[in-house]
Coordinates of C-alpha atoms and ligand atoms in Angstrom, one line a residue:
M1 CA 56.3 60.4 162.1
T2 CA 54.1 58.4 159.7
K3 CA 53.6 54.8 160.2
H4 CA 53.0 52.3 157.4
V5 CA 50.9 49.1 157.7
D6 CA 49.6 46.5 155.4
A7 CA 46.1 47.2 155.9
I8 CA 43.7 49.7 157.6
I9 CA 40.5 48.3 158.8
I10 CA 37.7 50.8 159.5
G11 CA 35.1 49.4 161.9
Q12 CA 35.8 46.6 164.4
G13 CA 32.6 44.7 164.4
L14 CA 32.5 41.0 163.5
A15 CA 33.6 41.6 159.8
G16 CA 36.5 44.0 160.9
S17 CA 37.6 41.6 163.8
T18 CA 37.6 38.3 161.7
L19 CA 39.5 40.2 159.0
A20 CA 42.1 41.6 161.3
W21 CA 42.8 38.1 162.8
N22 CA 43.2 36.5 159.4
L23 CA 45.5 39.3 158.3
H24 CA 47.5 38.9 161.6
W25 CA 47.9 35.2 161.2
Q26 CA 49.4 35.8 157.8
G27 CA 51.9 38.0 159.1
R28 CA 50.3 41.3 158.0
S29 CA 50.4 44.3 160.0
V30 CA 47.1 46.2 160.6
L31 CA 45.7 49.3 162.0
I32 CA 42.0 49.0 163.2
A33 CA 40.1 52.1 163.8
D34 CA 36.7 51.9 165.6
A35 CA 34.5 54.6 167.1
G36 CA 33.4 52.2 169.9
D37 CA 29.7 52.7 169.5
E38 CA 27.8 50.8 172.2
N39 CA 25.0 50.1 169.7
S40 CA 26.9 48.6 166.8
A41 CA 25.2 45.7 165.4
S42 CA 27.9 43.2 166.3
R43 CA 28.1 44.5 170.0
V44 CA 24.5 44.1 170.5
S45 CA 24.0 40.8 168.5
A46 CA 23.3 37.6 170.4
G47 CA 25.9 35.6 168.4
L48 CA 23.5 32.7 167.5
M49 CA 25.2 30.1 165.4
T50 CA 22.6 27.8 163.7
P51 CA 22.1 26.6 160.2
V52 CA 18.6 28.2 160.1
T53 CA 18.4 31.9 161.3
G54 CA 17.2 35.1 160.4
R55 CA 14.0 36.7 159.3
R56 CA 13.2 34.3 156.5
M57 CA 14.6 31.2 158.4
V58 CA 16.5 30.2 155.5
R59 CA 19.1 27.5 155.8
S60 CA 22.4 29.1 154.7
Q61 CA 24.4 27.6 151.9
D62 CA 27.7 26.1 152.8
F63 CA 26.8 25.9 156.4
E64 CA 29.0 23.1 157.3
L65 CA 32.1 24.8 155.7
D66 CA 31.2 28.0 157.5
W67 CA 30.7 26.1 160.8
Q68 CA 33.9 24.3 160.6
T69 CA 35.9 27.4 159.8
A70 CA 34.2 29.5 162.4
R71 CA 34.8 26.9 165.2
A72 CA 38.4 26.6 164.3
F73 CA 38.7 30.3 164.1
Y74 CA 37.1 31.2 167.4
Q75 CA 39.1 28.4 169.2
R76 CA 42.2 29.7 167.8
V77 CA 41.6 33.3 168.9
E78 CA 40.5 31.8 172.4
A79 CA 43.8 30.2 172.5
E80 CA 45.7 33.4 171.5
V81 CA 44.0 35.5 174.1
A82 CA 43.2 33.0 176.8
G83 CA 39.6 33.8 176.7
T84 CA 36.3 31.9 176.1
F85 CA 33.5 33.3 173.9
F86 CA 32.6 30.2 171.7
R87 CA 30.5 27.3 172.9
E88 CA 28.5 24.7 171.2
T89 CA 24.9 24.7 172.4
E90 CA 21.5 23.1 171.5
T91 CA 19.1 25.0 169.3
V92 CA 15.6 23.7 168.9
R93 CA 12.7 25.0 166.6
L94 CA 9.4 24.6 168.1
R95 CA 6.2 23.7 166.3
Q96 CA 2.9 22.8 167.9
A97 CA 1.4 19.4 167.3
E98 CA -1.8 20.7 165.7
E99 CA 0.0 22.9 163.1
D100 CA -0.2 22.1 159.6
T101 CA 2.8 19.9 159.0
S102 CA 2.3 19.8 155.3
S103 CA 3.2 23.5 154.9
A104 CA 6.1 23.8 152.4
R105 CA 8.3 25.4 154.9
A106 CA 7.7 23.0 157.7
T107 CA 8.2 20.0 155.4
A108 CA 11.4 21.4 153.7
E109 CA 12.9 22.1 157.3
D110 CA 12.0 18.8 158.8
Q111 CA 13.2 17.1 155.6
S112 CA 16.5 18.9 155.7
G113 CA 16.7 18.1 159.5
A114 CA 15.7 14.4 159.0
D115 CA 18.4 14.0 156.3
R116 CA 21.0 15.2 158.7
G117 CA 19.8 12.8 161.5
E118 CA 18.4 15.6 163.6
W119 CA 16.2 14.7 166.5
S120 CA 12.5 15.6 166.5
G121 CA 10.4 15.0 169.5
E122 CA 7.9 16.4 172.0
L123 CA 8.9 19.2 174.2
Q124 CA 7.1 21.2 177.0
V125 CA 7.6 25.0 176.9
G126 CA 5.3 27.4 178.9
G127 CA 2.9 24.6 179.7
K128 CA 2.4 23.8 176.1
T129 CA 3.5 20.7 174.0
Y130 CA 5.5 21.3 170.9
Y131 CA 7.5 19.3 168.5
G132 CA 11.1 20.3 168.7
S133 CA 13.6 19.9 165.9
R134 CA 17.0 20.3 166.9
R135 CA 19.4 22.3 164.8
K136 CA 22.8 20.8 164.5
P137 CA 25.5 22.0 164.6
S138 CA 24.7 24.9 166.7
G139 CA 26.5 27.2 169.1
R140 CA 26.8 30.7 170.6
L141 CA 29.4 33.3 170.2
D142 CA 29.8 35.9 173.0
V143 CA 30.3 38.5 170.4
A144 CA 30.8 41.4 172.8
G145 CA 33.5 39.4 174.6
F146 CA 35.1 38.3 171.2
L147 CA 35.2 42.0 170.2
K148 CA 36.6 43.2 173.5
A149 CA 39.4 40.6 173.5
T150 CA 40.2 41.4 169.8
A151 CA 40.4 45.1 170.7
A152 CA 42.7 44.5 173.6
F153 CA 45.0 42.2 171.6
F154 CA 45.5 44.6 168.7
D155 CA 45.7 47.5 171.1
R156 CA 48.6 45.9 172.9
R157 CA 50.4 45.6 169.6
S158 CA 49.7 49.2 169.0
E159 CA 47.5 48.3 165.9
Y160 CA 44.3 49.8 167.4
F161 CA 42.7 53.3 167.2
R162 CA 39.8 54.0 169.3
G163 CA 37.9 56.8 167.7
R164 CA 35.9 57.9 164.8
V165 CA 37.5 58.3 161.3
D166 CA 35.5 60.7 159.0
M167 CA 35.4 58.6 155.9
T168 CA 34.5 61.5 153.7
T169 CA 37.3 63.9 154.8
E170 CA 40.0 62.0 156.5
V171 CA 40.6 58.9 154.3
E172 CA 42.7 59.7 151.2
L173 CA 43.0 57.2 148.5
R174 CA 45.8 58.1 146.2
G175 CA 47.3 55.8 143.6
D176 CA 48.7 52.7 145.4
R177 CA 48.6 54.3 148.8
V178 CA 46.0 54.9 151.5
S179 CA 46.5 57.5 154.1
I180 CA 44.6 58.7 157.1
N181 CA 46.4 61.9 158.1
P182 CA 44.9 62.4 161.6
L183 CA 46.2 59.0 162.5
G184 CA 49.5 59.5 160.9
T185 CA 49.3 56.2 159.1
T186 CA 49.5 55.1 155.6
A187 CA 48.7 51.6 154.3
D188 CA 48.8 49.4 151.2
N189 CA 45.0 48.7 151.5
I190 CA 42.0 49.9 153.4
V191 CA 39.0 47.7 154.3
F192 CA 35.7 49.3 155.1
C193 CA 33.8 47.2 157.7
T194 CA 31.6 50.0 158.8
G195 CA 28.2 48.3 159.1
F196 CA 25.2 50.1 158.1
E197 CA 27.1 53.3 157.7
S198 CA 28.0 53.0 153.9
T199 CA 30.8 54.6 152.4
K200 CA 31.2 57.0 149.4
W201 CA 33.5 54.6 147.7
F202 CA 31.0 51.8 147.4
P203 CA 27.7 53.4 146.3
E204 CA 26.3 50.3 144.6
V205 CA 26.2 48.3 147.8
P206 CA 22.4 47.4 148.3
N207 CA 22.1 48.7 151.8
N208 CA 18.7 47.8 153.4
P209 CA 19.5 48.3 157.1
A210 CA 17.1 46.9 159.7
R211 CA 16.9 48.0 163.2
G212 CA 16.5 45.1 165.7
D213 CA 15.4 45.2 169.4
I214 CA 16.8 42.7 171.7
L215 CA 15.9 42.1 175.5
T216 CA 17.9 40.8 178.4
I217 CA 15.1 39.3 180.6
S218 CA 14.4 37.0 183.6
I219 CA 11.5 34.7 183.1
G220 CA 10.1 33.3 186.3
G221 CA 10.7 29.5 186.6
Y222 CA 12.2 29.2 183.2
R223 CA 14.9 26.4 183.1
R224 CA 15.5 25.5 179.5
T225 CA 19.1 25.4 178.5
E226 CA 18.8 25.3 174.8
V227 CA 18.2 28.3 172.4
I228 CA 14.5 27.9 171.4
H229 CA 13.1 29.5 168.2
R230 CA 9.5 30.1 167.5
G231 CA 9.2 33.4 165.5
I232 CA 11.4 34.9 168.1
W233 CA 14.3 33.2 169.9
I234 CA 15.2 32.9 173.6
A235 CA 18.7 32.1 174.5
P236 CA 19.9 31.2 178.1
E237 CA 22.7 33.1 179.5
I238 CA 25.2 31.8 182.1
D239 CA 23.8 34.1 184.8
G240 CA 20.3 32.3 184.6
R241 CA 18.9 35.3 182.7
Q242 CA 17.7 35.1 179.1
T243 CA 18.3 37.1 175.9
A244 CA 15.4 37.3 173.6
G245 CA 14.9 38.9 170.2
A246 CA 14.8 40.2 167.7
T247 CA 12.5 42.5 165.9
Y248 CA 13.1 43.8 162.3
D249 CA 12.4 47.3 161.5
W250 CA 13.3 48.7 158.1
K251 CA 11.3 51.9 158.5
D252 CA 13.3 53.4 161.2
P253 CA 16.7 52.3 160.9
R254 CA 18.2 54.1 163.8
P255 CA 20.0 52.4 166.6
Q256 CA 17.7 53.4 169.5
P257 CA 15.6 51.0 171.4
K258 CA 11.8 51.6 170.6
A259 CA 8.8 51.0 172.8
E260 CA 7.1 49.2 169.9
G261 CA 10.0 46.9 169.5
R262 CA 9.9 45.9 173.2
A263 CA 6.1 45.5 173.1
E264 CA 6.2 43.2 170.2
L265 CA 9.0 41.0 171.8
L266 CA 7.1 40.8 175.1
S267 CA 3.8 39.9 173.4
R268 CA 5.5 37.1 171.5
L269 CA 7.3 36.0 174.6
S270 CA 4.0 35.8 176.5
E271 CA 2.6 33.5 173.8
L272 CA 5.6 31.2 174.5
V273 CA 6.4 31.2 178.1
T274 CA 4.1 31.4 181.3
G275 CA 6.4 32.8 183.9
S276 CA 6.5 36.5 184.6
I277 CA 8.9 38.4 182.5
E278 CA 11.1 41.0 183.9
V279 CA 13.0 43.3 181.6
I280 CA 16.5 43.9 182.6
R281 CA 17.9 45.6 179.6
H282 CA 16.6 46.7 176.2
R283 CA 18.9 47.4 173.5
A284 CA 18.7 48.0 169.8
A285 CA 21.1 48.1 166.9
V286 CA 20.9 48.5 163.1
R287 CA 21.8 45.4 161.2
P288 CA 23.8 46.3 157.9
T289 CA 21.5 44.0 156.0
M290 CA 21.4 44.1 152.2
K291 CA 18.6 44.0 150.0
D292 CA 19.3 40.2 149.2
Y293 CA 20.5 39.3 152.6
E294 CA 24.0 38.6 151.3
P295 CA 27.2 40.0 152.8
V296 CA 29.2 42.1 150.6
L297 CA 32.9 41.8 150.1
G298 CA 35.4 42.8 147.4
R299 CA 37.6 45.3 145.8
N300 CA 36.6 48.8 144.6
S301 CA 37.1 49.0 140.8
Q302 CA 38.6 52.5 140.7
H303 CA 40.6 52.5 143.9
R304 CA 42.2 49.1 143.7
N305 CA 43.5 49.4 147.3
A306 CA 40.0 49.9 148.7
W307 CA 38.0 47.0 149.9
I308 CA 34.8 46.3 151.6
F309 CA 33.5 43.6 153.9
N310 CA 30.1 44.3 155.2
G311 CA 26.5 43.2 155.5
L312 CA 26.8 40.4 157.9
G313 CA 23.3 39.8 159.2
S314 CA 21.9 37.3 161.5
K315 CA 24.3 34.6 160.3
G316 CA 27.3 36.9 160.9
A317 CA 29.0 34.9 163.7
V318 CA 29.1 31.8 161.7
R319 CA 29.8 33.2 158.2
A320 CA 32.4 36.0 159.1
P321 CA 35.4 33.8 159.6
R322 CA 35.3 32.1 156.2
L323 CA 34.4 35.2 154.3
A324 CA 37.2 37.0 156.1
A325 CA 39.7 34.3 154.9
Q326 CA 38.3 34.5 151.4
L327 CA 38.9 38.4 151.4
V328 CA 42.5 38.0 152.5
E329 CA 43.1 35.5 149.8
A330 CA 41.6 38.0 147.4
M331 CA 43.8 40.8 148.7
Y332 CA 47.0 39.0 148.6
N333 CA 46.7 36.1 146.1
D334 CA 44.2 37.7 143.7
S335 CA 41.8 34.8 144.3
P336 CA 38.4 35.4 142.9
I337 CA 35.6 35.9 145.5
E338 CA 33.1 33.3 145.6
A339 CA 30.6 34.8 147.9
K340 CA 27.3 35.7 146.1
S341 CA 27.8 39.5 146.7
D342 CA 31.5 40.1 145.3
Y343 CA 31.5 43.8 145.2
A344 CA 32.7 43.8 141.6
R345 CA 29.7 41.6 140.5
L346 CA 27.4 44.1 142.4
K347 CA 29.0 47.0 140.6
K348 CA 28.5 45.4 137.2
K349 CA 25.0 44.6 138.0
A350 CA 24.3 48.2 139.0
E351 CA 26.1 49.5 135.9
L352 CA 24.1 47.2 133.5
A353 CA 20.9 48.1 135.3
A354 CA 21.6 51.7 134.5
Q355 CA 22.7 51.0 130.8
P356 CA 20.5 52.1 127.8
P357 CA 19.3 49.4 125.3
L358 CA 21.9 48.0 123.1
T359 CA 20.1 49.4 120.0
Q360 CA 20.6 52.9 121.5
I361 CA 24.2 52.3 122.5
A362 CA 24.9 51.2 119.0
Q363 CA 23.4 54.3 117.5
Q364 CA 25.3 56.5 119.9
L365 CA 28.7 55.1 119.1
V366 CA 28.0 55.3 115.5
A367 CA 26.9 58.9 115.8
E368 CA 30.3 59.8 117.4
V369 CA 32.0 58.6 114.2
V370 CA 29.9 59.5 111.2
K371 CA 30.1 62.9 109.7
P372 CA 27.7 64.8 107.2
G373 CA 28.6 63.6 103.7
D374 CA 29.8 60.0 104.7
T375 CA 28.8 56.9 103.0
V376 CA 27.3 54.3 105.5
I377 CA 25.6 51.0 105.5
D378 CA 22.7 49.5 107.2
A379 CA 23.3 45.8 106.5
T380 CA 19.9 44.7 108.1
V381 CA 17.3 47.4 107.2
G382 CA 14.2 45.6 109.0
N383 CA 11.8 48.3 110.1
G384 CA 14.3 50.9 109.3
F385 CA 15.1 52.5 112.7
D386 CA 18.8 52.4 112.2
T387 CA 18.4 53.4 108.5
C388 CA 16.7 56.6 109.6
H389 CA 19.3 57.2 112.2
L390 CA 22.2 56.8 109.7
S391 CA 20.3 59.0 107.2
R392 CA 20.1 61.9 109.6
L393 CA 23.7 61.5 110.5
V394 CA 25.1 61.7 106.9
G395 CA 22.7 64.4 105.8
D396 CA 21.8 65.6 102.3
A397 CA 25.4 65.3 101.1
G398 CA 25.9 61.7 102.3
L399 CA 24.5 58.2 101.4
V400 CA 23.1 55.3 103.3
I401 CA 23.0 51.9 101.6
G402 CA 20.6 49.5 103.0
F403 CA 20.3 45.7 102.6
D404 CA 17.4 43.5 103.3
I405 CA 16.1 40.3 101.8
Q406 CA 12.5 40.9 102.6
E407 CA 10.3 43.1 100.5
A408 CA 8.1 43.8 103.6
A409 CA 11.1 45.3 105.3
L410 CA 12.1 47.6 102.5
A411 CA 8.5 48.8 102.0
S412 CA 8.0 49.6 105.7
T413 CA 11.4 51.5 105.8
T414 CA 10.6 53.3 102.5
Q415 CA 7.3 54.5 104.3
R416 CA 9.3 55.6 107.4
L417 CA 11.9 57.5 105.3
Q418 CA 9.1 59.3 103.4
A419 CA 7.3 60.2 106.7
H420 CA 10.5 61.9 107.8
G421 CA 11.4 63.4 104.4
L422 CA 14.7 61.4 104.2
Q423 CA 16.0 61.0 100.7
N424 CA 19.6 60.1 100.9
V425 CA 19.1 56.3 101.2
R426 CA 19.5 53.6 98.5
L427 CA 17.5 50.4 99.6
I428 CA 18.7 47.1 98.0
L429 CA 16.6 44.0 98.0
R430 CA 19.5 41.7 98.5
G431 CA 21.5 40.0 101.1
H432 CA 24.3 41.9 102.9
E433 CA 26.8 39.2 101.8
T434 CA 26.8 41.1 98.5
L435 CA 28.0 44.4 100.2
N436 CA 31.2 44.5 98.4
S437 CA 29.4 44.8 95.1
E438 CA 28.1 48.2 96.2
V439 CA 31.0 49.8 97.9
S440 CA 34.8 49.8 97.4
P441 CA 37.3 49.1 100.1
L442 CA 38.1 51.9 102.7
S443 CA 35.1 54.0 101.6
V444 CA 32.6 53.7 104.3
A445 CA 32.3 55.4 107.8
A446 CA 29.8 53.0 109.5
V447 CA 28.2 49.6 109.1
M448 CA 25.4 48.5 111.3
F449 CA 24.1 45.0 111.7
N450 CA 21.0 44.2 113.7
L451 CA 20.8 40.4 113.4
G452 CA 18.0 37.9 114.0
Y453 CA 14.5 38.3 112.7
L454 CA 12.4 41.1 111.7
P455 CA 10.3 42.3 114.8
R456 CA 6.7 42.2 113.9
G457 CA 7.5 40.3 110.8
D458 CA 8.1 36.8 109.6
K459 CA 10.1 35.2 112.5
K460 CA 11.2 32.4 110.4
V461 CA 13.4 34.7 108.3
I462 CA 16.5 35.2 110.1
T463 CA 20.1 36.0 109.5
S464 CA 22.4 33.1 109.4
P465 CA 26.1 32.5 109.8
E466 CA 26.6 31.5 106.1
T467 CA 25.8 35.0 105.0
T468 CA 26.5 37.0 108.3
V469 CA 30.2 36.0 108.4
P470 CA 31.1 37.0 104.7
A471 CA 29.0 40.2 105.3
I472 CA 31.1 41.1 108.4
Q473 CA 34.4 40.3 106.4
Q474 CA 33.4 42.4 103.5
A475 CA 32.2 45.3 105.8
A476 CA 35.6 45.2 107.6
E477 CA 37.1 45.8 104.3
A478 CA 34.8 48.4 103.3
L479 CA 35.4 50.6 106.5
R480 CA 37.8 53.5 106.2
A481 CA 40.3 54.0 108.8
G482 CA 38.6 55.2 112.0
G483 CA 35.2 53.7 110.8
I484 CA 33.0 51.9 113.0
M485 CA 30.8 48.6 112.7
T486 CA 28.2 47.6 115.2
I487 CA 26.8 44.1 115.2
L488 CA 23.9 43.4 117.5
A489 CA 23.5 39.5 118.0
Y490 CA 20.5 38.0 119.6
R491 CA 20.9 34.6 121.2
G492 CA 17.3 33.8 122.4
H493 CA 16.1 32.3 119.2
A494 CA 16.8 28.9 117.5
G495 CA 20.0 29.5 115.7
G496 CA 21.0 32.6 117.7
P497 CA 23.6 31.2 119.9
E498 CA 25.4 29.5 116.9
E499 CA 25.3 32.8 115.0
G500 CA 26.6 34.6 118.1
T501 CA 29.6 32.2 118.3
A502 CA 30.2 32.5 114.6
V503 CA 30.4 36.4 115.0
T504 CA 32.7 36.2 117.9
K505 CA 35.0 33.9 115.8
V506 CA 35.0 36.0 112.6
L507 CA 35.8 39.1 114.7
A508 CA 38.6 37.4 116.5
R509 CA 40.2 36.7 113.1
L510 CA 40.0 40.4 111.9
G511 CA 43.4 40.9 113.2
A512 CA 45.5 43.8 114.6
G513 CA 44.0 46.5 112.3
F514 CA 40.6 46.3 114.3
N515 CA 39.5 47.0 117.8
V516 CA 36.7 44.7 119.0
R517 CA 34.5 45.5 122.1
R518 CA 31.8 43.4 123.5
I519 CA 29.0 45.0 125.4
E520 CA 26.5 42.8 127.4
S521 CA 22.9 43.7 127.7
R522 CA 21.3 44.6 130.9
S523 CA 20.0 41.0 131.5
A524 CA 23.6 39.8 131.0
G525 CA 22.4 36.0 130.6
D526 CA 23.6 33.3 128.2
S527 CA 20.6 34.0 125.8
S528 CA 20.6 37.9 126.1
P529 CA 21.8 40.0 123.2
V530 CA 25.3 41.0 122.8
L531 CA 26.6 44.2 121.0
Y532 CA 30.0 44.0 119.1
V533 CA 31.6 47.3 118.5
V534 CA 34.4 47.1 115.9
R535 CA 36.6 50.0 115.0
K536 CA 39.3 50.0 112.1
V537 CA 42.3 51.3 113.7
E538 CA 43.3 54.7 112.3
L539 CA 46.7 54.9 110.7
Q540 CA 49.4 56.2 113.0
H541 CA 51.3 59.1 111.7
D542 CA 54.3 58.5 114.0
V543 CA 56.9 61.2 113.9
A544 CA 60.2 59.3 113.9
V545 CA 62.4 60.6 116.7
Q546 CA 66.1 60.3 115.9
Ligands
SAH601 N1 17.7 47.1 112.1 C1 16.3 46.7 112.0 C2 15.8 45.3 112.5 C3 16.6 44.4 111.6 S1 15.9 42.7 111.8 C4 15.5 47.8 112.8 O1 16.2 48.7 113.5 O2 14.3 47.7 112.9 C5 16.9 41.7 110.8 C6 16.7 41.9 109.4 O3 17.6 41.2 108.8 C7 15.4 41.4 108.9 O4 14.5 42.3 108.3 C8 15.8 40.3 107.9 O5 14.9 40.2 106.8 C9 17.1 40.8 107.6 N2 17.9 39.8 106.9 C10 18.1 38.3 107.0 N3 19.0 37.9 106.4 C11 19.7 38.9 105.7 C12 20.7 39.1 104.8 N4 21.4 38.0 104.4 N5 21.0 40.2 104.3 C13 20.4 41.4 104.7 N6 19.3 41.3 105.5 C14 18.9 40.1 106.0

């Protein structure tokens, strides 16, 4: 018998667990599947919750909000399962007295600390005197305990599957339904929270996994009760031992403890503490870090019922609850995802990065429409690249009419045409706003505009809205049904943004007989070029059905 749930969650680390609780509290049914790897990043992680963590010691944005949400979240889970895994602790960053306090990093950190009323004073560690700046708020999450309690809770509700789901063969995404046949379960949505194991449905995720070693140790005579950070961190555990970590290894991202990792930690520890260090346990995991260190969450653009929540790094314990809540809002209320790495944004970025230049896209689209023998127009001849392209497309039986107001442009284009033996071009030294005096309505297959100034020419001579707008209107009339007009607008020069706006407006007024598409350039910024592709709609020869 098949069971149906609201959401299937693959992977029960911090991401999967925080998501499951948020869904559960909204009255949604779930099925969590987890292989139970001992070395998953979350199970190994130390659960440090401080404003400044990670390889780069960067203060996380929105820390206050993340913290408030996380504290409330873990306390609520604690109440539900009658467990304890969250506690507020002290965290201190150590700096030695003689160290350069003017370094940009130290100043920025102390400054942000001072602004927040953090304490800074002398501290003895390992027989040395340090300045300590206390990070507030700060806490620890017993991640393993939280995960265990979460698994038990959902297991009791029959919403848990302990085992590996083969994501390439066992997950089926079909229309508006997800199914995992071996589990006999279907769902409205599936969320991949699979850590560094990326999935085939989200190829654009900028995975950059980093192995991290972590040691459980016992330091002779060590009594500090706060978490201390100095390149590495030492966190006291309730049994009197300490946890210390962590290394970052991007070269060998496999979850095996490595001797080099252990040696690195021990050498850094011995710089920090004097007591003898006994290693009780050495573990390693692969953090699902992303190239930009930002967690990824969001929806798959083709499979609208597939979602991703992944890439929680060293700030995972504190960031996961708020991100999970955001994801649930996106899933059920269509709210936009505000996190930096909304999957849709990543995907768009990747697509844009792979996109050819707009000039080339314009030429390709025109080539799909224009046939030998056609009449076409290059409205801004310039150096003649589009003119040559059009000339080849229409062939000997066709005609290209080219406009430019600069003699230099027509001269260089004439040369280019001659060099290629192209003869089917009539160049006109006049503005394109006189286009309708050269061609009759519905007679041309394509019109290409490449606005702005002439590259390598006089940059003061630019196209302007007063002439561009009437030219576009005339071109729209001149197009035959099925004809195409491309307009490449540059917005980086003085007058460019205004011209871009004027083009957008005139195209919006063209009406139902035209199809307008806008294509962003790779850089996709406010001042980057935009290509408009306008098609004159073909007449519909509808057969009337009686
Ligand atoms: N398509 C060209 C680049 C064109 S640059 C290429 O592929 O090389 C823009 C050109 O528009 C300049 O040569 C400029 O002289 C021309 N121009 C400016 N105002 C114009 C107008 N009103 N009518 C026609 N061309 C104009």
